[in-house]
Coordinates of C-alpha atoms in Angstrom, one line a residue:
X181 CA 12.6 -13.7 -20.8
X182 CA 14.4 -10.5 -21.4
X183 CA 12.7 -7.6 -23.7
X184 CA 15.0 -5.7 -25.3
X185 CA 13.0 -2.4 -24.9
X186 CA 12.3 0.0 -22.1
X187 CA 8.6 0.9 -22.6
X188 CA 6.4 -2.5 -21.3
X189 CA 3.2 -3.7 -22.7
X190 CA 0.0 -4.1 -20.7
X191 CA -3.0 -6.7 -22.3
X192 CA -6.2 -7.0 -21.2
X193 CA -7.3 -10.6 -20.7
X194 CA -11.0 -11.6 -21.8
X195 CA -13.2 -14.3 -23.6
X196 CA -10.5 -14.1 -26.7
X197 CA -7.4 -14.7 -24.1
X198 CA -8.5 -16.3 -20.9
X199 CA -6.8 -19.9 -22.2
X200 CA -3.4 -21.2 -21.4
X201 CA -2.5 -21.5 -24.8
X202 CA -3.3 -17.8 -25.6
X203 CA -1.7 -16.6 -22.4
X204 CA 1.3 -17.9 -23.0
X205 CA 1.5 -16.3 -26.5
X206 CA 0.5 -13.4 -25.4
X207 CA 3.3 -13.2 -23.1
X208 CA 6.0 -14.4 -25.2
X209 CA 4.8 -11.7 -27.8
X210 CA 5.8 -9.5 -25.3
X211 CA 3.4 -8.7 -22.6
X212 CA 5.1 -7.6 -19.4
X213 CA 1.7 -6.5 -17.2
X214 CA -1.5 -8.7 -17.6
X215 CA -4.8 -6.5 -16.8
X216 CA -7.7 -8.3 -15.2
X217 CA -11.1 -5.7 -15.9
X218 CA -13.5 -6.6 -13.3
X219 CA -15.7 -4.6 -15.2
X220 CA -16.7 -8.2 -17.0
X221 CA -16.0 -12.2 -15.9
X222 CA -16.7 -13.7 -12.8
X223 CA -14.5 -14.2 -10.0
X224 CA -13.6 -17.8 -11.1
X225 CA -12.9 -16.4 -14.6
X226 CA -10.1 -13.9 -13.1
X227 CA -8.9 -16.6 -10.5
X228 CA -8.1 -19.4 -13.5
X229 CA -6.4 -16.7 -15.4
X230 CA -4.3 -15.8 -12.2
X231 CA -3.1 -19.2 -11.6
X232 CA -2.2 -19.5 -15.6
X233 CA 0.0 -16.0 -15.3
X234 CA 1.5 -17.2 -12.2
X235 CA 2.3 -20.7 -13.9
X236 CA 4.1 -18.6 -16.4
X237 CA 6.4 -17.0 -14.1
X238 CA 7.8 -20.3 -12.9
X239 CA 8.3 -21.6 -16.4
X240 CA 9.9 -18.6 -17.5
X241 CA 11.9 -17.5 -14.4
X242 CA 10.8 -13.8 -14.9
X243 CA 8.1 -12.1 -12.6
X244 CA 5.0 -11.1 -14.3
X245 CA 2.9 -7.9 -13.1
X246 CA -1.0 -8.6 -12.7
X247 CA -3.3 -5.2 -12.6
X248 CA -7.1 -5.8 -11.0
X249 CA -8.9 -2.9 -12.7
X250 CA -11.9 -2.2 -10.7
X251 CA -15.2 -1.2 -12.4
X252 CA -16.0 2.0 -10.3
X253 CA -19.2 3.5 -9.9
X254 CA -21.4 3.9 -13.1
X255 CA -24.2 6.2 -13.4
X256 CA -26.8 5.6 -15.4
X257 CA -30.6 6.7 -16.5
X258 CA -33.9 4.8 -15.5
X259 CA -36.1 3.0 -18.6
X260 CA -38.1 4.6 -21.1
X261 CA -41.5 3.4 -22.4
X262 CA -40.7 1.3 -25.8
X263 CA -37.5 0.8 -24.5
X264 CA -36.1 4.3 -26.2
X265 CA -36.7 7.6 -27.2
X266 CA -35.8 10.6 -29.6
X267 CA -34.4 13.9 -28.0
X268 CA -34.7 16.5 -30.1
X269 CA -32.3 19.8 -30.6
X270 CA -33.4 22.7 -28.4
X271 CA -36.6 21.0 -26.5
X272 CA -36.9 20.5 -23.0
X273 CA -35.7 17.5 -20.9
X274 CA -36.3 16.6 -17.8
X275 CA -34.3 14.1 -14.8
X276 CA -36.5 13.4 -12.2
X277 CA -37.4 10.7 -9.1
X278 CA -40.4 9.5 -10.9
X279 CA -39.8 5.9 -11.6
X280 CA -42.3 5.7 -14.2
X281 CA -40.7 5.1 -17.7
X282 CA -39.7 8.0 -19.4
X283 CA -40.6 9.4 -22.6
X284 CA -39.0 12.4 -25.2
X285 CA -39.9 14.8 -22.4
X286 CA -38.4 13.4 -18.9
X287 CA -37.0 10.0 -17.7
X288 CA -36.1 8.6 -14.0
X289 CA -32.5 9.3 -12.8
X290 CA -31.9 7.0 -9.7
X291 CA -28.8 8.8 -8.2
X292 CA -29.8 11.4 -6.0
X293 CA -26.4 12.4 -4.9
X294 CA -26.7 14.2 -8.7
X295 CA -29.3 16.1 -7.6
X296 CA -27.0 17.6 -4.8
X297 CA -24.4 18.2 -7.3
X298 CA -25.3 19.7 -10.3
X299 CA -26.1 23.2 -11.0
X300 CA -27.6 25.8 -13.8
X301 CA -25.1 26.2 -16.6
X302 CA -23.2 22.6 -16.6
X303 CA -23.8 19.9 -18.9
X304 CA -25.1 16.3 -18.7
X305 CA -23.5 14.0 -21.1
X306 CA -25.5 10.4 -22.4
X307 CA -24.6 7.6 -24.1
X308 CA -20.7 8.1 -23.8
X309 CA -21.4 11.6 -25.0
X310 CA -23.6 10.9 -28.1
X311 CA -26.2 13.3 -26.4
X312 CA -25.5 16.8 -24.4
X313 CA -27.8 18.5 -22.4
X314 CA -27.4 21.8 -20.9
X315 CA -29.0 22.4 -17.6
X316 CA -31.6 25.3 -16.9
X317 CA -32.4 24.5 -13.5
X318 CA -32.2 22.3 -10.4
X319 CA -34.7 22.6 -7.6
X320 CA -37.6 20.2 -5.9
X321 CA -35.9 16.8 -7.5
X322 CA -35.9 18.1 -11.2
X323 CA -33.0 18.7 -13.2
X324 CA -34.8 20.7 -16.1
X325 CA -32.3 20.6 -19.3
X326 CA -32.3 21.6 -23.1
X327 CA -31.1 19.5 -25.7
X328 CA -28.1 20.7 -27.0
X329 CA -26.9 17.4 -28.7
X330 CA -30.2 15.3 -29.9
X331 CA -30.3 11.7 -30.8
X332 CA -31.9 8.4 -29.7
X333 CA -31.5 7.3 -25.9
X334 CA -32.6 3.8 -24.6
X335 CA -32.6 2.2 -21.4
X336 CA -29.9 2.5 -18.8
X337 CA -27.4 4.3 -20.8
X338 CA -24.5 6.0 -19.0
X339 CA -24.5 9.4 -17.9
X340 CA -21.7 11.6 -17.5
X341 CA -20.9 14.7 -15.3
X342 CA -17.9 16.5 -16.7
X343 CA -18.5 20.0 -14.9
X344 CA -18.6 19.0 -11.1
X345 CA -17.3 16.5 -8.8
X346 CA -20.0 14.2 -7.6
X347 CA -20.4 13.2 -4.0
X348 CA -19.7 9.5 -4.8
X349 CA -16.8 7.2 -3.5
X350 CA -14.2 5.6 -6.3
X351 CA -15.5 2.4 -5.0
X352 CA -18.8 0.8 -4.8
X353 CA -20.2 -2.2 -2.7
X354 CA -19.3 -4.4 -5.8
X355 CA -15.7 -3.0 -5.9
X356 CA -15.4 -3.6 -2.2
X357 CA -15.9 -7.3 -2.8
X358 CA -13.7 -7.4 -6.1
X359 CA -11.0 -5.7 -4.2
X360 CA -10.8 -8.1 -1.7
X361 CA -10.9 -11.0 -3.8
X362 CA -8.4 -9.8 -6.2
X363 CA -6.2 -9.4 -3.1
X364 CA -6.6 -12.6 -1.6
X365 CA -5.2 -13.8 -5.2
X366 CA -2.4 -11.7 -4.9
X367 CA -2.6 -9.3 -7.8
X368 CA 0.4 -6.6 -7.8
X369 CA -1.8 -3.6 -8.4
X370 CA -5.0 -2.3 -8.0
X371 CA -6.6 0.7 -10.7
X372 CA -9.2 2.9 -9.2
X373 CA -12.0 3.8 -11.4
X374 CA -13.8 7.5 -11.2
X375 CA -10.7 9.1 -9.0
X376 CA -11.8 12.8 -8.4
X377 CA -9.5 13.8 -5.9
X378 CA -6.9 12.8 -3.3
X379 CA -9.7 11.6 -0.6
X380 CA -10.7 8.9 -3.2
X381 CA -6.7 7.1 -2.8
X382 CA -6.6 7.9 0.8
X383 CA -9.7 5.6 1.4
X384 CA -8.4 2.9 -0.5
X385 CA -5.2 3.2 0.7
X386 CA -6.7 2.6 4.0
X387 CA -7.9 -1.1 2.8
X388 CA -5.2 -1.8 0.8
X389 CA -2.5 -0.7 2.7
X390 CA 0.7 -2.3 1.4
X391 CA -0.8 -5.4 -0.1
X392 CA -0.6 -3.9 -3.7
X393 CA 0.2 -0.8 -5.3
X394 CA -2.6 2.0 -6.2
X395 CA -3.1 3.0 -9.8
X396 CA -5.1 6.2 -10.2
X397 CA -7.4 5.8 -13.6
X398 CA -7.5 9.5 -14.8
X399 CA -11.0 9.7 -16.6
X400 CA -12.4 12.7 -15.1
X401 CA -12.0 16.3 -15.6
X402 CA -12.2 16.7 -12.1
X403 CA -9.0 15.0 -11.8
X404 CA -7.4 16.8 -13.8
X405 CA -7.6 20.0 -11.5
X406 CA -5.5 18.6 -8.7
X407 CA -3.5 16.3 -10.9
X408 CA -0.4 16.8 -9.3
X409 CA -1.5 15.9 -5.8
X410 CA -3.2 12.9 -7.2
X411 CA 0.1 11.7 -8.9
X412 CA 2.1 12.5 -5.6
X413 CA -0.8 10.2 -3.3
X414 CA -0.7 7.7 -6.3
X415 CA 2.0 4.4 -6.6
X416 CA 1.1 4.7 -10.5
X417 CA -1.4 6.2 -13.0
X418 CA -3.3 5.2 -16.0
X419 CA -4.8 7.6 -18.9
X420 CA -7.6 6.5 -19.2
X421 CA -8.7 8.4 -22.4
X422 CA -11.7 6.7 -23.4
X423 CA -13.6 7.9 -20.4
X424 CA -11.7 11.5 -20.3
X425 CA -12.5 11.9 -24.0
X426 CA -16.3 11.6 -23.0
X427 CA -16.1 14.1 -20.5
X428 CA -13.2 16.4 -22.2
X429 CA -13.4 17.8 -25.7
X430 CA -11.7 15.3 -28.1
X431 CA -8.9 18.6 -28.9
X432 CA -8.3 18.7 -25.3
X433 CA -7.2 14.8 -24.4
X434 CA -3.8 15.2 -26.0
X435 CA -2.8 18.0 -23.8
X436 CA -3.9 16.4 -20.7
X437 CA -2.4 13.3 -21.6
X438 CA 1.0 15.1 -21.6
X439 CA 0.4 17.0 -18.3
X440 CA -0.7 13.8 -16.9
X441 CA 2.5 12.4 -17.8
X442 CA 4.4 15.4 -16.8
X443 CA 2.9 15.3 -13.4
X444 CA 3.8 11.5 -13.0
X445 CA 7.6 11.9 -14.2
X446 CA 7.8 14.7 -11.5
X447 CA 7.2 12.5 -8.7
X448 CA 8.5 9.4 -10.1
X449 CA 5.2 7.4 -10.6
X450 CA 4.8 4.7 -13.7
X451 CA 2.2 5.9 -16.3
X452 CA 0.2 3.6 -18.8
X453 CA -1.5 5.5 -21.9
X454 CA -4.5 3.3 -22.3
X455 CA -7.5 3.1 -24.4
X456 CA -8.3 2.4 -28.1
X457 CA -4.6 2.4 -29.4
X458 CA -4.9 -0.2 -31.7
X459 CA -8.7 -0.4 -32.0
X460 CA -8.9 -1.5 -35.5
X461 CA -6.7 -4.5 -34.4
X462 CA -10.3 -5.7 -32.5
X463 CA -11.3 -6.8 -36.3
X464 CA -8.3 -6.3 -38.5
X465 CA -5.0 -8.2 -38.4
X466 CA -3.1 -4.8 -39.0
X467 CA -3.5 -1.4 -37.3
X468 CA -4.1 2.2 -39.1
X469 CA -1.3 4.0 -39.5
X470 CA -2.6 6.9 -37.1
X471 CA -2.9 4.3 -34.3
X472 CA 0.8 3.0 -34.9
X473 CA 1.6 6.8 -34.7
X474 CA -0.5 7.3 -31.5
X475 CA 1.4 4.3 -29.6
X476 CA 4.9 5.5 -31.1
X477 CA 4.0 9.2 -29.8
X478 CA 3.1 7.8 -26.1
X479 CA 6.8 6.0 -26.4
X480 CA 8.8 9.1 -27.5
X481 CA 6.6 11.3 -24.8
X482 CA 8.6 9.0 -22.2
X483 CA 5.6 6.7 -21.1
X484 CA 6.1 3.5 -18.9
X485 CA 3.7 1.4 -20.2
X486 CA 1.0 1.4 -23.4
X487 CA -1.8 -0.9 -23.0
X488 CA -4.4 -3.0 -25.2
X489 CA -8.1 -3.3 -24.0
X490 CA -10.2 -5.1 -26.5
X491 CA -8.0 -5.6 -28.9
X492 CA -6.5 -8.3 -26.5
X493 CA -9.4 -9.2 -24.7
X494 CA -12.1 -9.5 -26.9
X495 CA -10.5 -8.9 -30.5
X496 CA -9.9 -11.6 -33.4
X497 CA -5.9 -10.7 -33.3
X498 CA -4.8 -10.5 -29.6
X499 CA -1.3 -12.1 -29.9
X500 CA -0.7 -10.1 -33.3
X501 CA -2.0 -6.9 -31.5
X502 CA 0.8 -7.4 -28.7
X503 CA 3.7 -8.4 -31.5
X504 CA 2.4 -5.4 -33.2
X505 CA 3.0 -3.0 -30.2
X506 CA 6.6 -4.7 -29.6
X507 CA 7.7 -4.0 -33.1
X508 CA 6.6 -0.3 -32.6
X509 CA 8.0 0.4 -29.4
X510 CA 11.5 -1.4 -30.6
X511 CA 11.3 0.8 -33.8
X512 CA 10.6 4.1 -31.6
X513 CA 13.5 3.2 -28.9
X514 CA 16.0 2.4 -32.0
X515 CA 15.6 6.1 -33.6
X516 CA 18.5 8.5 -32.6
X517 CA 15.7 11.2 -31.8
X518 CA 14.3 9.1 -28.7
X519 CA 17.0 9.8 -26.5
X520 CA 17.0 12.8 -27.6
X521 CA 13.5 13.6 -26.8
X522 CA 14.0 11.8 -23.2
X523 CA 16.6 14.0 -22.7
X524 CA 14.7 17.0 -23.2
X525 CA 11.8 15.6 -20.5
X526 CA 14.5 15.2 -18.3
X527 CA 12.8 16.5 -14.3
X528 CA 15.3 18.4 -12.2
X529 CA 16.4 16.2 -9.2
X530 CA 14.6 16.6 -6.0
X531 CA 16.5 18.0 -3.0
X532 CA 17.2 14.3 -1.3
X533 CA 20.2 11.8 -1.2
X534 CA 18.6 9.3 -3.3
X535 CA 17.9 11.7 -6.2
X536 CA 21.1 13.3 -6.0
X537 CA 22.7 9.6 -6.4
X538 CA 20.3 8.8 -9.1
X539 CA 20.8 12.2 -10.9
X540 CA 24.5 11.4 -10.7
X541 CA 24.2 7.9 -11.9
X542 CA 22.4 8.8 -15.2
X543 CA 25.7 11.1 -15.9
X544 CA 28.1 8.5 -14.7
X545 CA 26.0 5.7 -17.4
X546 CA 26.9 8.1 -20.1
X547 CA 30.1 9.0 -19.4
X548 CA 31.5 5.4 -18.4
X549 CA 29.4 4.0 -21.6
X550 CA 27.6 1.6 -19.0
X551 CA 25.9 -1.2 -20.4
X552 CA 23.8 -1.6 -17.8
X553 CA 23.1 -0.1 -14.1
X554 CA 22.2 -2.6 -11.4
X555 CA 20.0 -1.6 -8.4
X556 CA 19.5 -3.4 -5.5
X557 CA 16.3 -2.8 -3.9
X558 CA 13.9 -4.3 -1.1
X559 CA 10.5 -2.1 -1.5
X560 CA 11.7 -0.8 -5.0
X561 CA 12.0 2.6 -3.9
X562 CA 15.6 2.6 -5.3
X563 CA 15.0 1.1 -8.9
X564 CA 11.8 3.6 -9.2
X565 CA 14.1 6.3 -8.3
X566 CA 16.6 5.6 -11.2
X567 CA 14.0 4.9 -13.6
X568 CA 12.8 8.4 -13.1
X569 CA 15.9 9.9 -14.2
X570 CA 15.6 7.6 -17.5
X571 CA 19.2 6.4 -17.5
X572 CA 20.4 5.4 -21.6
X573 CA 21.6 2.6 -20.1
X574 CA 18.8 -0.7 -18.8
X575 CA 18.1 -1.1 -15.4
X576 CA 18.7 -4.5 -14.0
X577 CA 16.4 -4.4 -10.9
X578 CA 17.9 -7.1 -8.0
X579 CA 15.2 -7.9 -5.3
X580 CA 15.1 -10.5 -2.6
X581 CA 11.1 -9.6 -2.5
X582 CA 9.0 -11.3 -5.2
X583 CA 6.1 -8.8 -4.7
X584 CA 8.3 -6.0 -5.5
X585 CA 9.7 -7.6 -8.7
X586 CA 6.6 -7.9 -9.9
X587 CA 5.3 -4.5 -9.1
X588 CA 8.6 -3.4 -11.0
X589 CA 7.6 -4.9 -14.1
X590 CA 5.8 -2.5 -14.8
X591 CA 8.4 0.5 -14.6
X592 CA 10.2 1.8 -17.7
X593 CA 13.6 0.4 -18.5
X594 CA 13.7 -1.8 -15.2
X595 CA 14.0 -5.6 -16.0
X596 CA 13.2 -6.9 -12.6
X597 CA 14.6 -10.4 -11.0
X598 CA 14.8 -12.0 -7.8
X599 CA 17.8 -12.5 -5.7
X600 CA 19.2 -13.2 -2.4
X601 CA 19.6 -10.8 0.2
X602 CA 23.4 -9.5 0.4
X603 CA 25.5 -8.1 3.3
X604 CA 28.4 -6.0 2.3
X605 CA 29.4 -4.2 -0.3
X606 CA 31.6 -6.3 -2.1
X607 CA 29.2 -9.2 -1.7
X608 CA 26.5 -6.7 -3.5
X609 CA 28.9 -5.7 -6.3
X610 CA 29.8 -9.1 -7.1
X611 CA 26.4 -10.3 -7.3
X612 CA 25.6 -7.4 -9.5
X613 CA 28.1 -8.2 -12.2
X614 CA 27.4 -11.9 -11.9
X615 CA 23.7 -10.9 -12.5
X616 CA 24.5 -8.4 -15.5
X617 CA 26.1 -11.3 -17.1
X618 CA 23.4 -14.1 -16.6
X619 CA 20.6 -12.1 -17.6
X620 CA 22.5 -11.1 -20.8
X621 CA 23.4 -7.2 -20.0
X622 CA 26.9 -7.5 -19.6
X623 CA 30.2 -9.3 -20.9
X624 CA 33.7 -9.4 -20.0
X625 CA 35.8 -6.2 -20.0
X626 CA 32.3 -4.1 -20.1
X627 CA 31.2 -1.5 -17.0
X628 CA 28.0 -1.6 -15.1
X629 CA 26.8 0.6 -12.5
X630 CA 25.3 -0.3 -9.5
X631 CA 23.4 1.6 -6.8
X632 CA 21.7 0.8 -3.8
X633 CA 20.9 2.2 -0.2
X634 CA 22.9 1.6 3.2
X635 CA 22.0 0.1 5.7
X636 CA 20.8 -2.7 3.6
X637 CA 17.4 -3.6 3.6
X638 CA 16.0 0.0 4.5
X639 CA 13.3 1.7 2.3
X640 CA 14.2 5.2 1.0
X641 CA 17.8 5.1 1.9
X642 CA 19.6 5.1 -1.6
X643 CA 23.0 6.8 -1.0
X644 CA 25.4 4.6 -3.2
X645 CA 27.0 4.4 -6.3
X646 CA 29.4 2.2 -7.5
X647 CA 31.2 1.3 -11.1
X648 CA 32.3 -2.0 -11.8
X649 CA 34.2 -4.0 -14.8
X650 CA 33.1 -7.7 -16.1
X651 CA 36.2 -9.5 -15.6

């Protein structure tokens, strides 16, 4: 099941797409990674979907990546007398520790950590930013605010704090339970919500180890303050534009997206652009022209993957949404300007042997007009290093490790496959040429490049570049 494109597609599974027939259709339409959203669904729902996806792997003989997306902490208000209240612009509104149902003047806030973190001059956003409060004072367990943007507010609506780093761990007790379950299934990636600083990733790494790759969801402005360090510490990154767009002014989100993409490329970490990409297809069988442009822009910018959320999880047209993304990506990548833009985004090689080899490989591919670059990898490091350089030829990644093959299914330009260990350079080159022909990348007379690390089996030792001709 070769995809004739470099950017990948991530689709969220849910009530509209949890059965064998639909998941199969989604995969055939172009899905490279399935996202399990642990904010919804039971463990048994996720277990059943996991079994279906792994069954598809056997059927099609191709690795498929699975992402477990943890819910993360949710900060919510208490309740209101009559279940709601109307907050008027300019009036005072207090958040306190009194559990009595609230009204238009006050409400209970069941999160003591907030009282220790916020200060006068900062803002609070309620109900996904529909209501904005300006903090006047914070003392004696009373956050006194002035209503800057008013409206109706109801029970247990969410609270966002865009101007402060909250002393809240990225994983709640629920997340820890979900994480152990997801790891027991054998998911390939774990997405951390509410990442604010590098320590959030370090704490997760202590639990996860090497059982799954860690994907940091960038949805807090605080994360943008240290985005380079967060990208470097993560295994991959998701631009979670929904929550990021609540706490950042909408006009700043495109710039933040570009900054995250730049930092991710700098450290060679795959990045997913997510949220509302084809939102109208939740109801409509066709997207808006603005949505198709949004997906296309993410591809032109060199993102590794684009993601569907409600469109595939609960929408009316999940398969059509995937097929539309597939067509958009292929159309962009057929544009001669696409290669020029990818070239313009090139990152300088790091002063390491592997980056020197991969940088040279990129030039060699163009010079000899190679139809594919074959990488041998055990940990995935070689293939990721090559992908960071964005060569013009597709990357055929061969690994004896099925878990590595699955993780690499997310990465730009990589066609991931499982192969046997090799014991010599001659054996490796012969196997690379055979695989390139078998997988449909090369035919007689064409050239492929081969990169690997010697000695074989050692991670981070990319130091070999070879040109081979198919005979």
